[in-house]
XYZ file of C-alpha atoms in Angstrom:
342
model
C 13.773 2.009 11.210
C 10.896 -0.247 12.337
C 7.804 1.878 13.003
C 4.668 1.350 15.060
C 2.246 -0.980 13.276
C -1.486 -0.502 13.829
C -3.061 -3.115 11.566
C -5.478 -5.804 12.752
C -2.650 -8.107 13.802
C -0.621 -5.425 15.552
C 0.620 -5.907 19.086
C -0.728 -3.960 22.038
C 2.547 -4.082 23.984
C 5.894 -2.776 22.744
C 9.361 -2.784 24.239
C 11.301 0.097 22.684
C 15.067 -0.117 23.230
C 17.533 2.639 22.390
C 20.244 4.788 23.957
C 20.257 7.621 21.408
C 17.802 10.380 22.489
C 17.197 11.669 18.956
C 16.302 8.239 17.546
C 13.952 7.620 20.478
C 12.351 11.026 19.963
C 11.870 10.418 16.241
C 10.333 6.974 16.776
C 7.956 8.174 19.487
C 6.939 11.270 17.483
C 6.131 9.028 14.520
C 4.251 6.623 16.815
C 2.144 9.436 18.296
C 1.212 10.635 14.813
C 0.178 7.119 13.762
C -1.810 6.649 16.962
C -3.711 9.918 16.496
C -4.581 8.990 12.916
C -5.873 5.632 14.211
C -8.177 7.346 16.719
C -6.076 7.130 19.881
C -7.066 10.352 21.640
C -5.682 9.616 25.110
C -1.868 9.398 24.845
C 0.120 9.843 28.055
C 3.806 9.493 28.943
C 5.153 8.474 32.354
C 8.653 8.011 33.753
C 9.317 5.449 36.475
C 10.946 7.854 38.896
C 10.313 8.077 42.649
C 6.794 9.454 42.153
C 5.586 6.722 39.814
C 3.347 3.910 41.081
C 2.860 0.828 38.901
C -0.341 -0.084 40.765
C -1.856 3.276 39.829
C -1.191 2.494 36.166
C -2.864 -0.901 36.451
C -5.853 0.502 38.356
C -6.339 3.339 35.886
C -6.329 0.982 32.898
C -8.645 -1.504 34.634
C -11.196 1.095 35.749
C -14.398 1.268 33.654
C -14.747 4.383 31.500
C -17.849 6.240 30.323
C -16.118 6.941 27.029
C -14.719 4.334 24.647
C -11.499 6.249 24.051
C -8.519 4.407 22.684
C -5.511 4.883 24.951
C -1.744 4.706 24.746
C 0.608 4.715 27.718
C 4.311 5.363 27.120
C 6.315 4.190 30.131
C 9.954 5.288 30.234
C 12.186 3.091 32.413
C 15.498 5.062 32.502
C 17.545 2.372 34.264
C 15.949 -0.473 32.299
C 14.725 -2.127 35.514
C 11.034 -1.895 36.429
C 11.601 -3.554 39.809
C 9.564 -6.396 41.266
C 6.298 -4.433 41.291
C 6.768 -3.203 37.728
C 7.727 -6.670 36.558
C 4.492 -8.102 37.974
C 2.382 -5.367 36.355
C 4.016 -5.864 32.945
C 3.493 -9.627 33.143
C -0.143 -9.092 34.161
C -0.654 -6.836 31.132
C 0.941 -9.461 28.891
C -1.592 -12.006 30.135
C -4.605 -9.702 29.929
C -4.078 -6.468 28.030
C -7.121 -4.219 27.365
C -8.178 -4.232 23.706
C -8.377 -0.444 23.519
C -4.948 0.317 25.015
C -1.401 0.212 23.650
C 1.585 0.168 25.991
C 5.080 1.246 24.951
C 7.814 0.490 27.488
C 11.039 2.403 26.788
C 14.417 1.157 28.050
C 17.999 2.235 27.185
C 19.204 -1.071 25.753
C 18.251 -4.702 25.412
C 21.256 -6.205 27.187
C 21.470 -9.820 28.329
C 20.104 -9.264 31.883
C 17.136 -7.357 30.452
C 16.505 -9.929 27.725
C 16.571 -12.771 30.273
C 14.252 -11.064 32.769
C 10.785 -12.566 33.246
C 8.971 -9.372 32.227
C 10.997 -8.945 29.014
C 10.440 -12.590 28.078
C 6.691 -12.032 28.465
C 6.890 -9.003 26.171
C 8.888 -10.996 23.620
C 6.185 -13.696 23.594
C 3.086 -11.525 23.491
C 4.304 -8.149 22.251
C 6.837 -6.667 19.882
C 10.467 -5.679 20.489
C 11.719 -2.578 18.672
C 15.477 -2.122 18.931
C 16.858 1.205 17.664
C 20.381 0.553 16.430
C 22.924 3.316 17.102
C 24.497 5.307 14.284
C 28.138 4.238 14.340
C 30.976 6.717 13.619
C 31.614 5.356 10.121
C 27.882 5.737 9.341
C 27.441 9.249 10.729
C 28.366 11.245 7.612
C 25.856 9.265 5.506
C 23.237 9.660 8.252
C 23.768 13.456 8.268
C 23.616 13.551 4.453
C 20.239 11.731 4.439
C 18.935 13.742 7.392
C 19.726 16.956 5.519
C 17.681 15.748 2.531
C 14.711 15.126 4.850
C 14.957 18.803 5.819
C 15.094 19.887 2.129
C 18.732 20.824 2.615
C 21.248 19.858 -0.059
C 24.813 19.402 1.212
C 27.899 17.613 -0.092
C 29.373 14.484 1.480
C 32.387 16.605 2.433
C 30.093 18.976 4.353
C 28.342 16.003 5.962
C 31.706 14.591 7.073
C 32.690 17.981 8.464
C 29.470 18.146 10.498
C 30.031 14.581 11.713
C 33.478 15.580 12.958
C 32.253 18.779 14.604
C 29.402 17.109 16.473
C 31.509 14.153 17.712
C 28.815 11.564 17.095
C 26.166 13.531 19.025
C 23.061 13.085 16.852
C 21.089 15.772 18.681
C 23.884 18.298 18.111
C 24.144 17.256 14.449
C 20.385 17.609 14.010
C 20.435 21.070 15.613
C 23.163 22.204 13.207
C 21.174 20.843 10.257
C 18.045 22.596 11.508
C 19.875 25.940 11.627
C 21.357 25.363 8.182
C 17.983 24.339 6.734
C 16.405 27.584 7.939
C 19.115 29.513 6.120
C 19.565 27.396 2.983
C 16.418 25.224 2.613
C 15.352 24.826 -1.014
C 18.434 26.640 -2.318
C 21.264 25.166 -4.330
C 23.960 23.320 -2.388
C 25.845 25.805 -0.153
C 29.629 25.800 -0.533
C 31.677 23.914 2.046
C 33.337 27.080 3.390
C 29.915 28.716 3.864
C 28.761 25.767 5.996
C 32.071 25.767 7.887
C 31.668 29.469 8.684
C 28.019 29.028 9.689
C 28.871 26.215 12.120
C 31.845 28.138 13.531
C 29.681 31.202 14.206
C 27.222 29.155 16.249
C 29.852 27.317 18.288
C 31.524 28.247 21.530
C 34.995 27.034 22.272
C 35.073 23.273 21.840
C 37.448 20.383 21.299
C 37.979 21.193 17.656
C 38.819 24.842 18.234
C 41.464 23.558 20.649
C 42.805 21.065 18.082
C 42.940 23.726 15.356
C 44.994 26.003 17.615
C 47.361 23.120 18.428
C 47.808 22.187 14.770
C 48.518 25.817 13.913
C 51.113 26.005 16.699
C 49.268 28.960 18.240
C 50.111 28.262 21.896
C 48.562 31.436 23.430
C 45.223 30.731 21.709
C 45.370 27.029 22.576
C 45.906 27.837 26.269
C 43.096 30.407 26.197
C 40.711 27.848 24.706
C 41.844 25.138 27.146
C 41.351 27.410 30.173
C 37.890 28.375 28.882
C 36.909 24.707 28.521
C 38.197 23.965 32.031
C 36.089 26.854 33.363
C 33.024 25.426 31.575
C 33.449 22.175 33.506
C 35.041 19.947 30.885
C 37.042 16.978 32.165
C 40.219 15.686 30.552
C 38.566 12.626 28.999
C 36.166 14.909 27.086
C 39.063 16.810 25.534
C 41.356 13.877 24.860
C 39.270 12.279 22.126
C 39.797 15.053 19.579
C 43.457 15.613 20.523
C 44.276 11.911 20.349
C 42.402 11.482 17.069
C 44.294 14.336 15.399
C 47.629 13.017 16.707
C 46.856 9.560 15.308
C 46.163 11.205 11.948
C 49.455 13.093 12.328
C 51.319 9.845 12.992
C 49.950 8.256 9.797
C 50.786 11.358 7.766
C 54.294 11.638 9.203
C 55.086 8.010 8.432
C 53.825 8.514 4.885
C 55.808 11.745 4.589
C 59.000 9.990 5.673
C 58.305 7.367 3.025
C 57.668 10.095 0.470
C 54.109 9.057 -0.287
C 51.568 11.609 1.035
C 48.879 11.834 -1.637
C 45.264 12.934 -1.942
C 43.986 9.412 -1.333
C 45.666 9.360 2.098
C 44.058 12.678 3.063
C 40.691 11.227 2.062
C 41.267 7.945 3.914
C 42.123 9.918 7.071
C 39.007 12.100 6.512
C 41.062 15.308 6.509
C 39.348 17.658 4.093
C 41.005 20.364 2.014
C 40.101 23.115 4.478
C 42.175 21.388 7.192
C 45.114 20.099 5.185
C 47.158 23.277 5.549
C 46.845 23.108 9.352
C 48.119 19.529 9.342
C 50.949 20.473 6.981
C 51.969 23.228 9.410
C 52.039 20.739 12.289
C 53.939 18.147 10.218
C 56.675 20.687 9.533
C 56.962 21.380 13.265
C 56.756 17.907 14.835
C 58.810 14.792 14.214
C 57.514 11.233 14.430
C 59.123 10.643 17.847
C 57.479 13.799 19.229
C 54.094 12.713 17.891
C 54.475 9.244 19.428
C 55.414 10.791 22.801
C 52.317 12.986 22.638
C 50.192 9.901 21.956
C 51.765 8.212 24.993
C 50.842 11.287 27.074
C 47.267 10.997 25.794
C 47.155 7.345 26.868
C 48.443 8.248 30.348
C 45.874 11.031 30.744
C 43.131 8.682 29.551
C 44.026 6.132 32.245
C 44.107 8.856 34.923
C 40.777 10.289 33.758
C 39.159 6.838 33.910
C 40.578 6.118 37.369
C 42.855 3.358 36.091
C 45.974 5.244 37.194
C 46.533 7.675 40.066
C 47.614 11.259 39.431
C 50.880 12.196 41.144
C 49.225 15.059 43.061
C 46.015 17.149 42.990
C 45.704 19.142 39.747
C 48.469 17.029 38.153
C 45.967 15.841 35.552
C 45.302 19.369 34.277
C 48.976 20.324 34.421
C 49.731 17.300 32.242
C 46.959 18.333 29.861
C 48.415 21.843 29.600
C 51.849 20.356 29.006
C 50.398 18.111 26.276
C 48.713 21.064 24.560
C 51.874 23.163 24.820
C 54.074 20.436 23.340
C 51.534 19.848 20.568
C 51.977 23.552 19.758
C 55.739 23.014 19.685
C 56.840 24.595 22.970
C 58.665 23.096 25.937
C 56.630 21.769 28.929
C 57.870 24.536 31.266
C 56.924 27.205 28.712
C 53.342 25.919 28.613
C 52.969 26.673 32.314
C 54.331 30.203 31.790
C 51.724 30.777 29.051
C 48.900 29.669 31.368
């Protein structure tokens, strides 16, 4: 990750782009440390909300000071648009930036409209662009593995993949789990996979994966209890569908392989289904046929369109009734029975 450079040829204006809160936090924490070591004593952060005035920033920087303190101003622009006044101030700073001040402008992403804006073009010419690339799903397990090492925590790739699955690509959540594990296991030999699994389970409330596990096991009463709890917590169908749909897609691949007589360890690994979960999938495979699995995937697609507003629900609450029916059928019971269990 590109860090803040403070050599003689370093820029005084930075445009920091990133949508992942943890990566932004890490970069800015590292930048603050570098700035303090370089003698920057006055470091302030501002957010361009309704109470922020760009003119005040310009006036404050332009005002003479009795002390020759080096300054840094971190300006967060949550919507990525500084507005006409902000654009003028940024361009003015590009043309005449104080020697003793560093500016870091933070935006969510460097999309085409942002890149083509007059203020961003000025920053590209006279400053430095730092773009924090997201950690993609297929990179997450490796990212967690390396992050654990930074915390003096030794874990296996299987454990890292498990944590990646449990945190659904949420880097902050993954980092919090690693922090808790590092407090317990830091400096010790590599904890066993089942110990990490138990530790994570103890710290978790009901979530998508608890729901999926109940569905795979065919435990309809527990699945409905978990689903109702998630509804009460304010979850929407699209939040729950990802894990259900993902597990059903894995089921479809396994079922097709089973029908062809070729389920082997390599397939489990390719589908990222670790040994601790294989028995649950085997239970579900014995209960559901390929046609049933495909129908459940079609139900997921319908619910996804409804949740995204691409298709109308038949009546109020129909979306949740369909979700309960989906969960019930995943568990192996008839649609009408799922409503009785509710």
